[in-house]
XYZ file of C-alpha atoms in Angstrom:
628
model
C 13.703 -14.332 -53.679
C 17.260 -15.232 -53.705
C 19.089 -16.391 -56.855
C 18.357 -20.226 -57.606
C 15.752 -20.467 -54.920
C 14.634 -23.114 -53.818
C 17.879 -24.601 -55.004
C 21.130 -23.881 -52.985
C 22.500 -20.461 -53.690
C 25.943 -19.862 -55.101
C 29.194 -18.950 -53.276
C 30.555 -15.404 -53.146
C 27.228 -13.578 -53.694
C 26.766 -9.932 -53.177
C 23.241 -9.050 -54.337
C 20.984 -6.048 -53.535
C 17.187 -5.350 -53.993
C 15.944 -1.775 -53.519
C 12.262 -0.696 -52.970
C 10.752 2.873 -53.031
C 7.289 3.946 -51.911
C 5.618 7.369 -52.322
C 6.619 10.102 -49.777
C 4.760 9.651 -46.476
C 4.531 5.902 -46.859
C 6.539 2.996 -45.653
C 7.555 -0.333 -46.874
C 6.940 -3.675 -45.138
C 8.771 -6.713 -46.170
C 8.198 -10.248 -44.813
C 10.611 -13.146 -45.059
C 8.671 -16.174 -45.197
C 11.652 -18.465 -45.582
C 15.314 -17.677 -44.608
C 17.821 -20.551 -45.035
C 21.354 -19.278 -44.797
C 24.434 -20.727 -43.065
C 24.759 -19.769 -39.472
C 27.601 -20.410 -37.064
C 25.760 -20.213 -33.741
C 21.961 -20.719 -33.770
C 21.484 -19.346 -30.297
C 23.291 -16.001 -30.772
C 22.389 -15.715 -34.339
C 26.041 -15.244 -35.581
C 26.275 -15.793 -39.307
C 28.665 -16.820 -42.076
C 26.225 -15.970 -44.778
C 24.052 -12.891 -44.161
C 20.975 -10.923 -45.079
C 21.111 -7.185 -44.361
C 18.371 -4.696 -44.485
C 18.879 -1.021 -44.862
C 16.134 1.550 -44.078
C 17.207 4.480 -45.974
C 20.838 4.814 -45.226
C 20.704 3.175 -41.762
C 21.528 -0.575 -41.538
C 19.624 -3.178 -39.546
C 21.617 -5.952 -37.768
C 22.465 -8.833 -40.396
C 20.779 -12.167 -39.857
C 20.766 -15.630 -41.479
C 18.184 -17.624 -39.829
C 14.741 -16.463 -38.761
C 15.797 -12.867 -38.435
C 16.590 -10.474 -35.667
C 12.968 -9.295 -35.282
C 10.306 -11.206 -33.609
C 8.558 -13.489 -34.252
C 11.430 -14.675 -36.355
C 9.450 -16.920 -38.702
C 8.152 -15.074 -40.552
C 10.542 -12.145 -40.086
C 8.988 -8.804 -40.904
C 10.752 -5.411 -41.357
C 9.052 -1.966 -41.517
C 10.817 0.973 -42.830
C 10.820 4.505 -41.253
C 11.681 6.127 -44.484
C 10.025 5.504 -47.906
C 13.009 3.386 -49.111
C 14.197 -0.131 -48.060
C 17.156 -2.027 -49.421
C 17.882 -5.845 -48.994
C 21.413 -7.067 -49.585
C 22.664 -10.761 -49.587
C 26.200 -11.737 -49.038
C 27.693 -15.194 -48.954
C 31.205 -16.492 -48.323
C 33.241 -18.786 -50.630
C 32.844 -21.999 -48.587
C 30.599 -24.697 -50.112
C 27.587 -25.861 -48.248
C 25.130 -22.945 -48.574
C 21.434 -23.171 -48.002
C 18.541 -22.609 -50.164
C 18.485 -18.780 -49.655
C 15.257 -16.722 -48.941
C 11.687 -16.136 -50.065
C 10.161 -12.728 -49.312
C 7.150 -10.508 -50.036
C 6.669 -6.749 -49.643
C 3.957 -4.138 -49.589
C 3.442 -0.299 -49.229
C 1.829 0.552 -45.817
C 1.278 3.574 -43.566
C 4.129 4.179 -41.041
C 3.885 2.640 -37.746
C 6.045 1.562 -34.772
C 6.150 -1.638 -32.516
C 8.199 -1.576 -29.437
C 8.727 -3.995 -26.528
C 9.048 -1.856 -23.428
C 10.927 -2.941 -20.264
C 11.457 -1.168 -16.939
C 15.237 -0.686 -16.329
C 16.449 -1.001 -12.758
C 19.988 0.184 -12.640
C 19.787 3.159 -13.323
C 15.919 3.566 -13.356
C 14.746 4.017 -16.764
C 12.095 2.932 -19.392
C 13.854 1.040 -22.149
C 12.349 0.387 -25.587
C 13.384 -1.975 -28.362
C 12.229 -1.649 -31.833
C 10.198 -4.644 -32.879
C 11.615 -4.686 -36.425
C 15.321 -4.004 -35.607
C 15.757 -5.208 -31.950
C 17.704 -2.016 -31.586
C 17.424 0.015 -28.364
C 15.478 3.271 -28.522
C 16.864 6.079 -26.398
C 15.900 5.276 -22.779
C 13.536 7.499 -20.772
C 15.264 8.191 -17.396
C 13.306 7.861 -14.244
C 15.996 8.534 -11.701
C 14.577 11.988 -10.924
C 11.979 10.542 -8.567
C 12.392 6.706 -8.908
C 14.610 4.513 -6.871
C 13.784 0.912 -7.664
C 11.126 0.497 -10.391
C 9.420 -2.791 -10.819
C 6.605 -2.840 -13.278
C 5.370 -0.871 -16.340
C 2.011 -0.225 -17.973
C 1.054 2.181 -20.870
C -1.912 4.431 -21.822
C -1.847 4.458 -25.649
C -4.577 7.289 -25.731
C -2.479 9.926 -23.749
C 0.935 8.195 -24.673
C 1.920 7.898 -20.993
C 3.901 5.177 -19.232
C 2.845 4.203 -15.665
C 5.154 2.363 -13.346
C 5.544 1.024 -9.836
C 8.518 1.687 -7.522
C 9.447 -0.662 -4.618
C 12.447 1.311 -3.368
C 10.615 4.506 -2.707
C 7.051 2.993 -2.721
C 4.840 4.859 -5.236
C 3.090 4.882 -8.544
C 4.496 7.234 -11.067
C 3.875 8.211 -14.580
C 5.847 9.828 -17.402
C 5.027 10.853 -20.999
C 6.667 8.844 -23.825
C 8.794 11.986 -24.720
C 10.212 12.059 -21.149
C 8.102 14.908 -19.963
C 5.528 15.221 -17.140
C 7.247 12.851 -14.778
C 5.223 12.885 -11.563
C 4.254 10.602 -8.572
C 0.462 9.947 -8.509
C 0.213 7.692 -5.392
C 2.507 7.432 -2.506
C 0.113 7.107 0.396
C -0.936 3.700 1.721
C 1.428 1.795 -0.414
C 4.295 -0.502 0.441
C 5.441 -3.082 -2.104
C 3.777 -2.554 -5.483
C 4.892 -5.312 -7.889
C 2.332 -5.293 -10.676
C 0.549 -2.673 -12.661
C -1.986 -2.482 -15.656
C -3.685 0.462 -17.215
C -7.445 0.273 -18.062
C -7.220 2.974 -20.793
C -10.809 2.514 -22.003
C -12.100 3.903 -18.673
C -9.120 5.906 -17.590
C -8.162 3.733 -14.593
C -4.852 2.263 -13.309
C -4.709 -0.907 -11.250
C -1.785 -2.214 -9.150
C -1.004 -4.959 -6.686
C 0.787 -4.575 -3.271
C 2.488 -7.704 -2.075
C 3.292 -6.407 1.435
C -0.182 -5.104 2.168
C -2.016 -7.977 0.399
C -4.072 -5.571 -1.524
C -5.316 -4.830 -4.991
C -6.194 -1.163 -5.620
C -7.577 1.017 -8.358
C -7.525 4.805 -9.084
C -8.050 7.223 -11.817
C -5.118 7.911 -14.065
C -4.092 10.828 -11.940
C -4.118 8.821 -8.698
C -7.441 10.350 -7.414
C -10.469 8.514 -6.133
C -8.493 5.373 -5.020
C -10.317 2.231 -3.989
C -9.075 -1.030 -2.518
C -10.784 -3.709 -4.507
C -9.107 -6.755 -2.747
C -8.433 -5.741 0.905
C -5.930 -7.436 3.239
C -7.419 -10.418 5.041
C -9.659 -11.453 2.116
C -7.477 -14.610 1.350
C -5.046 -13.311 -1.168
C -1.452 -13.393 0.032
C 1.429 -11.511 -1.726
C -0.384 -10.559 -5.051
C 2.020 -9.725 -7.829
C 1.091 -10.130 -11.595
C -2.073 -8.321 -12.797
C -3.794 -8.179 -16.277
C -6.949 -6.883 -17.896
C -9.074 -8.706 -20.547
C -9.227 -7.025 -23.931
C -12.578 -5.566 -23.283
C -11.438 -4.633 -19.882
C -14.384 -6.159 -18.199
C -12.348 -8.683 -16.144
C -9.315 -8.358 -13.932
C -6.780 -11.266 -13.226
C -4.102 -11.376 -10.651
C -1.697 -13.846 -9.057
C -1.722 -14.694 -5.273
C 1.030 -16.667 -3.468
C -0.778 -20.002 -4.246
C -3.528 -19.191 -6.713
C -4.871 -17.187 -9.634
C -8.053 -15.141 -9.250
C -10.444 -13.218 -11.431
C -13.117 -10.620 -10.748
C -14.960 -8.037 -12.601
C -13.186 -4.761 -13.132
C -14.919 -3.198 -10.066
C -13.830 -6.139 -7.849
C -17.103 -7.932 -7.772
C -17.829 -11.540 -8.707
C -14.455 -12.684 -7.444
C -13.454 -16.210 -8.065
C -10.451 -18.586 -8.139
C -9.243 -19.943 -11.456
C -6.285 -22.128 -10.472
C -5.142 -23.186 -7.121
C -3.289 -26.467 -7.387
C 0.383 -27.011 -8.007
C 1.012 -23.427 -8.545
C 3.467 -20.636 -7.627
C 2.822 -17.873 -10.141
C 4.452 -14.481 -10.243
C 3.883 -13.119 -13.739
C 0.758 -13.075 -15.954
C 0.132 -12.356 -19.593
C -2.894 -12.493 -21.817
C -2.927 -13.476 -25.502
C -5.507 -10.887 -26.560
C -5.906 -12.378 -29.988
C -6.757 -15.931 -28.755
C -8.165 -15.043 -25.352
C -5.855 -17.161 -23.394
C -4.254 -16.432 -19.924
C -0.450 -17.378 -19.540
C 1.625 -17.515 -16.486
C 5.056 -18.625 -15.415
C 5.064 -21.421 -12.750
C 8.407 -20.568 -11.224
C 8.640 -23.583 -8.905
C 8.251 -26.074 -11.747
C 10.045 -23.932 -14.327
C 7.202 -24.184 -16.876
C 4.645 -22.006 -18.922
C 1.125 -22.705 -18.373
C -2.129 -21.342 -19.921
C -5.790 -21.438 -19.321
C -9.007 -20.078 -20.943
C -10.233 -16.775 -19.416
C -13.115 -18.608 -17.920
C -10.849 -20.952 -16.024
C -11.166 -23.995 -18.126
C -8.639 -25.917 -20.319
C -5.466 -25.641 -18.036
C -2.393 -27.018 -19.906
C 1.420 -26.803 -19.724
C 3.110 -25.605 -23.053
C 6.712 -26.266 -22.122
C 9.497 -25.583 -19.713
C 12.931 -23.867 -19.692
C 15.502 -23.183 -16.965
C 15.190 -19.469 -17.517
C 11.563 -19.499 -16.508
C 12.581 -20.058 -12.939
C 13.802 -16.403 -12.703
C 11.544 -14.714 -15.095
C 10.004 -11.321 -14.093
C 8.249 -9.421 -16.761
C 6.110 -11.616 -18.982
C 4.019 -10.742 -22.118
C 2.573 -12.623 -25.121
C 2.162 -10.817 -28.434
C 1.779 -12.191 -32.104
C 2.277 -15.861 -31.008
C 5.415 -15.014 -29.244
C 6.385 -15.199 -25.490
C 8.644 -12.364 -24.076
C 10.124 -12.359 -20.599
C 12.843 -10.483 -18.709
C 15.793 -11.998 -16.726
C 17.021 -9.339 -14.305
C 19.850 -11.585 -13.002
C 21.481 -12.113 -16.346
C 20.461 -8.778 -17.674
C 18.692 -10.131 -20.750
C 15.413 -10.100 -22.513
C 14.423 -13.300 -24.252
C 11.630 -14.527 -26.409
C 10.277 -17.947 -27.637
C 7.485 -19.290 -29.924
C 4.464 -20.626 -28.110
C 5.751 -24.151 -28.463
C 9.096 -23.019 -26.814
C 10.940 -24.935 -29.468
C 13.738 -22.376 -29.296
C 14.674 -19.639 -26.942
C 16.397 -16.450 -28.379
C 17.521 -12.996 -27.128
C 15.905 -9.831 -27.990
C 18.813 -8.157 -25.985
C 21.518 -9.492 -23.756
C 24.367 -7.903 -21.897
C 22.311 -4.639 -21.547
C 23.932 -2.147 -18.949
C 20.877 -2.489 -16.647
C 18.611 -5.294 -15.181
C 15.122 -5.230 -16.693
C 11.785 -6.352 -15.160
C 8.298 -5.420 -16.127
C 7.426 -5.598 -19.927
C 4.774 -4.072 -22.197
C 4.256 -4.443 -25.899
C 3.370 -1.307 -27.845
C 1.926 -1.242 -31.470
C 1.177 2.136 -33.029
C -1.458 0.628 -35.309
C -3.399 -1.174 -32.661
C -7.046 0.037 -32.867
C -7.916 2.024 -29.779
C -10.531 4.658 -28.959
C -9.568 8.277 -29.553
C -10.397 9.201 -25.903
C -11.136 7.518 -22.595
C -14.741 6.267 -22.800
C -15.615 7.067 -19.211
C -15.394 10.891 -18.856
C -16.536 13.103 -16.059
C -19.985 13.594 -17.516
C -20.693 9.862 -17.022
C -19.139 9.250 -13.594
C -17.836 11.830 -11.091
C -15.300 9.396 -9.501
C -14.662 5.858 -10.698
C -16.155 4.318 -13.803
C -16.145 0.609 -14.689
C -17.374 -1.241 -17.822
C -20.307 -3.594 -17.213
C -20.856 -5.246 -20.619
C -23.703 -2.918 -21.568
C -22.196 0.443 -20.619
C -20.563 1.875 -17.500
C -21.196 1.650 -13.865
C -20.158 4.371 -11.414
C -18.645 4.041 -8.005
C -18.101 6.717 -5.428
C -15.241 6.266 -2.927
C -14.592 9.572 -1.075
C -15.792 9.590 2.589
C -19.543 9.965 2.989
C -20.401 12.958 5.287
C -23.601 13.081 7.383
C -25.233 15.914 9.167
C -23.361 18.796 7.500
C -24.887 21.901 8.833
C -26.766 24.480 6.761
C -25.652 28.064 6.611
C -26.281 29.922 9.939
C -27.560 33.471 9.907
C -27.903 35.841 12.899
C -27.768 39.550 13.947
C -25.415 41.036 16.471
C -23.979 44.410 17.430
C -20.386 43.195 17.281
C -19.826 39.468 17.769
C -21.561 36.283 18.746
C -20.566 32.786 19.984
C -22.111 30.239 17.576
C -22.773 26.641 18.230
C -23.545 23.787 15.923
C -23.620 19.931 15.859
C -20.378 18.599 14.187
C -20.788 16.517 11.024
C -19.622 12.826 10.769
C -18.359 10.640 7.996
C -17.687 7.019 6.933
C -14.878 5.679 4.755
C -15.833 3.888 1.575
C -12.566 2.918 -0.040
C -11.259 0.137 2.166
C -13.716 -2.760 1.564
C -17.403 -3.476 1.363
C -18.247 -2.398 4.913
C -18.024 1.445 5.544
C -16.104 2.397 8.720
C -16.481 5.453 10.873
C -13.961 8.194 10.031
C -13.072 11.112 12.328
C -12.461 14.566 10.739
C -8.871 15.210 9.746
C -9.110 19.056 10.190
C -11.605 21.792 10.840
C -11.415 25.660 10.491
C -13.609 26.456 13.654
C -15.023 24.668 16.610
C -18.525 24.945 17.892
C -18.724 27.882 20.372
C -16.205 30.054 18.533
C -16.562 33.703 18.422
C -17.560 35.157 15.147
C -17.836 38.747 14.014
C -20.093 40.718 11.703
C -19.740 39.505 8.214
C -19.546 35.964 6.466
C -17.162 33.312 7.786
C -16.591 30.023 5.906
C -16.509 26.893 8.262
C -14.932 23.793 6.769
C -14.450 20.206 7.924
C -12.088 17.775 5.945
C -12.200 14.080 6.217
C -9.363 11.870 4.799
C -9.469 8.093 4.594
C -6.460 5.779 4.934
C -5.647 5.848 1.153
C -5.789 9.623 0.811
C -9.400 10.125 -0.485
C -10.848 13.378 0.863
C -14.195 14.955 1.328
C -15.181 18.362 2.632
C -18.221 19.701 4.595
C -18.527 23.476 4.332
C -21.106 26.060 5.490
C -21.192 29.814 6.219
C -21.761 31.819 9.472
C -23.538 35.120 8.393
C -23.698 37.646 11.063
C -25.610 40.921 10.206
C -24.937 44.162 12.000
C -27.640 44.939 14.578
C -28.545 48.710 14.666
C -31.401 49.857 17.166
C -34.306 51.583 15.432
C -34.864 55.281 16.230
C -37.748 57.786 15.276
C -37.757 61.628 15.640
C -39.354 62.835 18.834
C -42.842 64.484 18.227
C -43.968 67.743 19.714
C -47.155 66.384 21.052
C -47.108 64.251 24.070
C -47.756 60.771 23.206
C -49.908 58.538 25.389
C -47.919 56.719 27.885
C -46.980 53.221 26.412
C -45.336 50.352 28.164
C -41.848 50.134 27.008
C -39.622 46.975 26.393
C -35.969 46.957 26.026
C -34.444 45.229 23.001
C -32.145 42.400 24.050
C -28.821 41.710 22.314
C -28.446 38.149 20.871
C -25.341 36.727 22.614
C -25.200 33.146 21.437
C -26.720 30.874 18.850
C -26.901 27.049 18.795
C -27.575 25.383 15.534
C -28.155 21.713 15.006
C -27.906 19.652 11.852
C -30.450 20.393 9.064
C -32.580 17.540 10.231
C -32.807 18.708 13.848
C -32.026 22.373 13.598
C -33.446 24.670 16.207
C -34.510 28.118 15.365
C -31.858 30.870 15.775
C -32.435 33.651 18.162
C -33.728 36.711 16.238
C -34.140 40.266 17.578
C -37.849 41.079 18.592
C -39.368 44.264 17.290
C -39.306 47.214 19.755
C -42.529 48.741 21.145
C -40.983 52.146 21.985
C -41.985 55.041 19.973
C -41.230 58.751 19.916
C -38.147 58.367 21.909
C -35.063 60.790 21.463
C -31.739 59.374 20.844
C -30.691 59.979 24.364
C -33.780 58.050 25.626
C -33.041 55.229 23.267
C -29.466 54.947 24.601
C -30.653 55.343 28.119
C -33.129 52.521 27.653
C -30.549 50.311 26.009
C -27.813 50.853 28.684
C -29.902 51.869 31.735
C -28.842 48.832 33.717
C -25.204 49.456 32.986
C -25.673 53.253 34.030
C -27.295 52.351 37.276
C -24.667 49.859 38.106
C -21.853 52.238 37.236
C -23.469 55.133 39.248
C -23.925 52.912 42.316
C -20.264 51.984 42.051
C -19.302 55.695 41.834
C -21.325 56.633 44.853
C -20.221 53.832 46.924
C -16.489 54.828 46.036
C -17.099 58.311 47.127
C -18.747 57.215 50.519
C -15.721 55.055 51.165
C -13.313 57.775 50.195
C -15.097 60.275 52.519
C -14.890 57.883 55.436
C -11.183 57.196 54.713
C -10.451 60.824 54.606
C -12.165 61.742 57.970
C -10.540 58.814 59.705
C -7.189 59.887 58.409
C -7.767 63.653 59.476
C -8.797 62.575 62.965
C -5.817 60.328 63.367
C -3.661 63.238 62.164
C -4.929 65.604 64.705
C -4.643 63.203 67.588
C -1.020 62.397 66.546
C -0.143 65.950 66.341
C -1.430 66.828 69.782
C 0.235 63.837 71.411
C 3.523 64.915 69.664
C 3.129 68.391 71.052
C 2.294 67.184 74.519
C 5.471 65.095 74.492
C 7.563 68.107 73.622
C 5.873 70.353 76.238
C 4.944 67.758 78.861
C 1.248 68.283 78.549
C -0.698 65.531 80.272
C -4.189 67.078 80.379
C -6.753 68.414 78.059
C -6.467 72.264 77.505
C -8.432 75.098 75.803
C -6.186 77.688 74.300
C -7.663 81.035 75.478
C -4.380 83.036 75.849
C -5.163 84.053 79.438
C -3.510 83.762 82.855
C -0.560 85.470 84.675
C 2.946 85.154 83.192
C 4.822 82.918 85.486
C 7.473 84.563 87.549
C 11.175 83.686 86.976
C 10.957 81.543 90.025
C 8.452 79.267 88.278
C 9.880 75.785 87.880
C 8.185 73.422 85.473
C 7.096 69.950 86.829
C 6.857 71.373 90.413
C 4.151 72.450 92.582
C 3.646 76.162 92.003
C 0.369 77.380 93.574
C -1.589 80.064 91.579
C 0.203 79.306 88.365
C -0.146 76.853 85.563
C 0.813 73.492 86.494
C 2.756 72.827 83.244
C 4.171 75.013 80.543
C 2.382 74.973 77.295
C 4.558 75.628 74.206
C 3.027 77.806 71.368
C 4.993 79.476 68.626
C 8.575 79.358 67.713
C 9.827 81.573 70.521
C 8.149 79.701 73.507
C 6.881 82.927 74.802
C 3.300 82.449 74.780
C 1.477 80.657 77.601
C -2.133 79.541 77.920
C -4.465 79.183 80.963
C -5.893 75.792 81.957
C -9.477 75.583 81.137
C -12.047 74.887 83.970
C -9.352 73.478 86.218
């Protein structure tokens, strides 16, 4: 306690108190009463001061109810194992009664109030015991305009919403592992809460009028409250301490449902325009800001006992809103400040003001809060979504449900075959209570495709509107077909009727419930055939057709040749006749008298050839007219 407490303290004091704990421990000091002169009760500026030193670092001086929250009583927790308190007063009369404090040795811990920074995007933390800002975690690598923040204290990961480039993202508390987990089927996500017990993240989408949930990595998403269900522009969202119930704001009401979206009900619907929600987990009360009326209201978690606890002009523009240790915290992005007040709103103070960026969504972190060591709903309990039900956990599957996925298809072929099957179908299960038909998004092969010897994997992929996928896969197995041959025996085997093995060309396969038998090679009845005979039996039809084509081609070629030869002869004789004026048909027998010099071709010369016949290059040979 201060000198002379509870009497007024003296002027001109400079007193110090030093506390030391064993290594690895911390010191917590609680000021139950602080009554020093202060010049400005709102800003906390002081004329007489108390100053706390954590090791060698100083915490901002105070004179009223302290810079931490709640301010009465004011608590400080050292980071090192040493803590020093110093009291300084001026020389002006009129001092207060001083202070009364207690201290104890505790395990180290941290308490932070976390805000989402807008300009530039970042996660900002303020130390609960010092109101000093911790180094921000930047989000501008992928974020454009963040809006709300949540936290998984098991994995130490922050989750946030972004309305500038709509997505749900997450980042580790050390700044690593920044990634987008949801960016499909999302438009205006304004609220977020993490169900760390079951490993789920919930968010609202004001533009799509939806409330969704997924696993912490963004997989297995389900729309719990779909568009058209009566909730317009949902924003604030909270989970009860046991994470059994979900609470959210609509434009004109506050609703509640079980964590899986069932047993939905309206808690408040009159004289209400709520945007932000907060739960007092210690007292099981639900708080909200009624922005139209500029007041804070609360209600029991079952919907009973609605009451107003007070109003202030700053509530009309509040965004982030939380309740912790009997203190209300909210952000004012317009004035770039973070404020707090006791539950009776008897005074409004600043945690921070004039910060270099606007702040919105809030979260309160306490390192000593009792939590489970791991997410209670692991993959060995539920394969997809897992919800607490009061006595354990219930599972929900949200990926597309596939029907009539074919079994593996097996056949034999010499080289390749066309394979047919009935295509699978699916229904979407993530967009409401009624499943809807879903066409496949992609497939690797179509029915009737040509498959070759070997094993080929056929896949169908179905994707719903929010990105959940399911796959149907089966194999086409084609074995190599080799005709069976046996050595030819020396003894003549009795004549047996022979059949020809038919090659399977196509196979049609239906679904497993209606699958037709596949074509299989029939056993051969031929025995004692040489390889040549086997080949002849196999390809006899082709040989006959080929031979017929060759014979026909030869016949046609012969006819063409004869016709061409005859035509050539006639053409030649006509050419010769034109040159030697032959007009009749002759037999060349090399007989007849040599025409006298008086012979004149083309004239009537009795006893001599009527016309001259040319033969040879010298035109000296003449022939007689046959049978003329």
